[in-house]
Amino acid sequence: MFDGIIQNIFNALQWGSFYSLIALGYCLVYGVLLLINFAHGDVFMVGAYLAFFLATFFLGAGSLPHWLILVLIVPLTMILTSLVGVTLERVAYRPLRRKGANKLYVVITALMCGLILEHTNLAILGAGRRSFPTLVDQATINLAGLSVTHLKIAVIIVAILVFILLELVISKTKIGMAMRAISYDRFAIPLMGIPPENIIVFTFVLGSGLAGLAGLLFAMSYPVLDPYMGAMIGWKAFIAAVVGGIGEIRGALVGGFLLGFVEIMAVAFFPSTFRDLIAFTILLLILWKKPTGLFGVSRYQKI
Amino acid sequence: MALLEIKEMNHAFGGIQAVDHFNLRLKGGELNGLIGPNGAGKTTIFNLVSGFYQPTSGQIFFRNTNTAGLKPHRITGLGLARTFQNIRIWPEMTVLDNIRVAHHHSLGYGFLDCIFRTPTFLRREREVTTAAYEILESLNLKDYAQELPKNLPYGLRRIVEIARALATRPALLMLDEPAAGLTSADLQGLIDMIRMIHQTFQITIWMIEHQMQVVMDLCQYIQCIDFGVTIAEGTPDHIQNNPAVIKAYLGDDTFQCC
Amino acid sequence: MKQFSIPAVLAVTLFILMGMSLGEGINLYWQDVIMFMGINIILSASLNLVNGYMGEFSCGHAGFMAVGAYVSSLSSVALFTRSSLFGAPILSAGWAVPLFPLCLLAGMAAAAISGLLVAIPSFKTRGDYLAIITIAASFIIKSSIENIKPIGGARGFMGMGQVSAAMSETADLPWMMFWIFLGTVFTIWILRRFVSSTYGKGILAISQDEIAAEIMSVNTNKMKIVAFMLSSGLAGLAGGLYAHKLGYVNPGSFTILKSTECLVMVYLGGMGSLSGAVLSAVVYTLMLEILRFVIPWINDLLHWAQLIPAEYQVTQIWKWVLIPLLLVLLMQFRPEGIMGRHELDDYFPWIKKFYRFK
């Protein structure tokens, strides 16, 4: 009985790690631009597909050892996915920001960009699902009574490491400070001699890179890819970010694990078709009762 | 029965005491002023009385009703109206519509009347429109009825906001810096208008104002606030020579004032 | 210049439509297009009340449509047809025509009540957070329907074709064309009357300055409830008509894509403009039909110019790339839409000579 709970907690941590990684990306962008980048989940999907094509390419290119391929595609996936994210920012969000457009327009634009990514994928690559090649030993090992794989442990460790790295960047580096400053007052930043656009680009690079990493890890863990895979995960990650208090990276980490836990528990007691329904109901309740989430800070409106 | 009674009202935002033991009693018929340096808490007091914030402690009675927990539109329904420091008229609705919508709580018809254009609906719409025109007429705004406020000059927009407040048939009119941003040409017009509203319409007026010319000319009784605390109150003459007031505005070192 | 009364014009139009549909003067394909146009007008105009007029951001219109579709379908199938779920029809077929509007009304009522799901949160939340709540609500509705096995779950529910058959027993007329026409006129009528009254203008006041509206005696919470319920109720009407026109309904029709279509129509037509919403619904429906022909044509062209490989076919899926793209472009260049905040008679004042809209 006890073992069962520990196993479930472990599964929840692993499942929630993906949510955390993607939620961190949401947080970064929201923290800097006060924008909910709804295309983020689909950027994750693009990352997974990029990883797929890279892996397939390297596997076919010669007889490179699998570990080397892995070492190559991690940075490549992250870089290419960052490019996608930054392009989105440049082409779709920045012009609206320049015009001082209502934030709502940017949110719709983000939502639409997500749909465009999904359907362009569907249109170009077709409805057929892709299978991610095996690069890592999938054997289950028995660790202190838990049945785990190397990959599952790696995913959890990566999520925590990334979080620590981000915490360091945001609190200890100059650019991290600038990121925090921008969210309070975007117009004061250039007056302080900091180019805001650079910071924004950096934020997107970071956030999209993380989404790419999450995409790669997810593709390795659950090797079936389809164009809609980012949509629901993106929403769940967003729910995780909101639960934790969007804009707070601590909240994103905790929120991700929490949501993972809730889902694993929910599936234990309810039919699996209820899983998404429960997640969204939680979102609705939290946004209704405590819109700033568990960790978030509300912003005052002057009357 | 007092019109407005504020007893020991306190309000804190987190650690900051914005309003400290504020008291006021208006019988009805007064023209009072509330002055003080920027950030003293004057608009906060207005926000508390009109229902946007709930005071941390203390009580507010408007027309013998405790306003605690009442939403602003309810308090307006009791007969209180206010204007805002930065004008909040509806820019994309005609001036006439601005005045008409202020009659919302006294429309006297419901959704179904509206859809089926019942006789009640038609009659009330006519009456509201007539009442709106009367108000516009009394403030010399009739020619601007079909204009959009965003196309009107600042001074006129101020007057439209006051007209709109009057449309709610208030017993107490709270004006938040009505003279702000007005040219000296418009200023006298505003003073005359406020006096007219006070005497001809018999409406009690309570106003926040920075321009001493307006305050001293109009107000019968003035309270001065600094850091949330009432530092002086009395007639205009008393306030003008009160050292605490002068210190609050000008600081300890005197300097050349405009 | 003689002023025609609107009801007369509408009656004539209806007569012509019905007559031509009956006699195949308009072929079945175009009958479908006209009917979808009507449904889209209802969707567009009703969402415009909340998104355009009230300045909110509701992205979950499809959810309310789903509620209306299911409730009206279940009631009409139970009342007028023999089905595996309900058994024998409760009433004879003769009742189908007079009582069908009641089924639609039931759908509308249910949809209006589900509108409370987003109306109540809207008291305290605005902007992007409310948008998310609307998307969550829409998803919850769809997902809940999928989990109700007795009504078909994810596979859907059918039997409404029999309802049309029951109506045809009274008179062999194109009934769905009739009902959709009435529904569309009803929607425009109710919305126009609402927004032109001082009562309805309270909503406009909320969108332009909610704090001022609150202090100027508008009960903002109540007005938000009225607006959301009216909007979602009408979406429910569209849903009911949609379900009965198709003859079947399944939750897969009511996804974020459907809500996106509604958003496109609102932002294409102009925020807060009723005539804009109607116009854009018409334009959008036609645009979809045009795409149906244009996409294969582009496919052929690209193959002929050898710009794409022979095995690759440009399919209708690209529609779903183009529609969100259209909305993105609208957001960039003309978020006020074709009409902005104006009505048709602001741009063409001479139209006023032809009619009097009471």
mmCIF file of C-alpha atoms in Angstrom, chain A residues 37-43 45-46 88 93 107-124 227-228 230-232 235, chain C residues 59 135 255-264 284 317-328:
data_model
loop_
_atom_site.group_PDB
_atom_site.id
_atom_site.type_symbol
_atom_site.label_atom_id
_atom_site.label_comp_id
_atom_site.label_asym_id
_atom_site.label_seq_id
_atom_site.Cartn_x
_atom_site.Cartn_y
_atom_site.Cartn_z
ATOM 1 C CA ASN A 37 1.769 33.017 -24.633
ATOM 2 C CA PHE A 38 -0.840 30.486 -25.682
ATOM 3 C CA ALA A 39 1.338 29.310 -28.525
ATOM 4 C CA HIS A 40 3.834 27.953 -26.008
ATOM 5 C CA GLY A 41 2.316 24.466 -25.875
ATOM 6 C CA ASP A 42 2.573 24.254 -29.638
ATOM 7 C CA VAL A 43 6.171 25.437 -29.518
ATOM 8 C CA MET A 45 5.139 20.275 -30.028
ATOM 9 C CA VAL A 46 7.450 21.819 -32.604
ATOM 10 C CA LEU A 88 6.830 34.163 -33.315
ATOM 11 C CA TYR A 93 3.799 39.913 -30.914
ATOM 12 C CA VAL A 107 -3.521 37.015 -26.480
ATOM 13 C CA ILE A 108 -5.838 36.182 -29.368
ATOM 14 C CA THR A 109 -2.856 36.371 -31.690
ATOM 15 C CA ALA A 110 -0.955 33.940 -29.488
ATOM 16 C CA LEU A 111 -3.903 31.566 -29.448
ATOM 17 C CA MET A 112 -4.155 31.741 -33.221
ATOM 18 C CA CYS A 113 -0.442 31.211 -33.745
ATOM 19 C CA GLY A 114 -0.777 28.040 -31.750
ATOM 20 C CA LEU A 115 -3.580 26.871 -34.009
ATOM 21 C CA ILE A 116 -1.570 27.810 -37.069
ATOM 22 C CA LEU A 117 1.400 25.751 -35.868
ATOM 23 C CA GLU A 118 -0.825 22.749 -35.199
ATOM 24 C CA HIS A 119 -2.573 22.824 -38.504
ATOM 25 C CA THR A 120 0.455 23.641 -40.584
ATOM 26 C CA ASN A 121 2.025 20.552 -39.093
ATOM 27 C CA LEU A 122 -1.107 18.579 -39.836
ATOM 28 C CA ALA A 123 -1.306 19.931 -43.352
ATOM 29 C CA ILE A 124 2.321 19.381 -44.253
ATOM 30 C CA PRO A 227 0.285 17.517 -34.224
ATOM 31 C CA TYR A 228 -2.165 18.036 -31.403
ATOM 32 C CA GLY A 230 1.132 20.301 -27.652
ATOM 33 C CA ALA A 231 -2.356 21.661 -27.317
ATOM 34 C CA MET A 232 -3.521 19.776 -24.276
ATOM 35 C CA TRP A 235 -3.088 23.948 -21.441
ATOM 36 C CA CYS C 59 -13.476 32.606 -26.300
ATOM 37 C CA ILE C 135 -11.972 28.600 -22.657
ATOM 38 C CA THR C 255 -14.084 22.754 -29.973
ATOM 39 C CA ILE C 256 -11.787 25.756 -29.778
ATOM 40 C CA LEU C 257 -11.915 25.794 -33.578
ATOM 41 C CA LYS C 258 -15.620 26.595 -33.540
ATOM 42 C CA SER C 259 -15.043 29.308 -30.961
ATOM 43 C CA THR C 260 -12.247 30.626 -33.161
ATOM 44 C CA GLU C 261 -14.667 30.893 -36.071
ATOM 45 C CA CYS C 262 -17.007 32.924 -33.890
ATOM 46 C CA LEU C 263 -14.126 35.177 -32.861
ATOM 47 C CA VAL C 264 -13.107 35.688 -36.474
ATOM 48 C CA TYR C 284 -17.220 34.492 -43.635
ATOM 49 C CA ILE C 317 -6.832 21.203 -43.821
ATOM 50 C CA TRP C 318 -5.148 24.381 -44.986
ATOM 51 C CA LYS C 319 -8.446 26.084 -44.282
ATOM 52 C CA TRP C 320 -7.571 25.734 -40.617
ATOM 53 C CA VAL C 321 -4.272 27.461 -41.175
ATOM 54 C CA LEU C 322 -5.854 30.294 -43.113
ATOM 55 C CA ILE C 323 -8.692 31.079 -40.716
ATOM 56 C CA PRO C 324 -6.515 31.642 -37.620
ATOM 57 C CA LEU C 325 -4.099 33.493 -39.876
ATOM 58 C CA LEU C 326 -6.917 35.777 -40.935
ATOM 59 C CA LEU C 327 -7.646 36.575 -37.326
ATOM 60 C CA VAL C 328 -3.969 37.281 -36.670
#
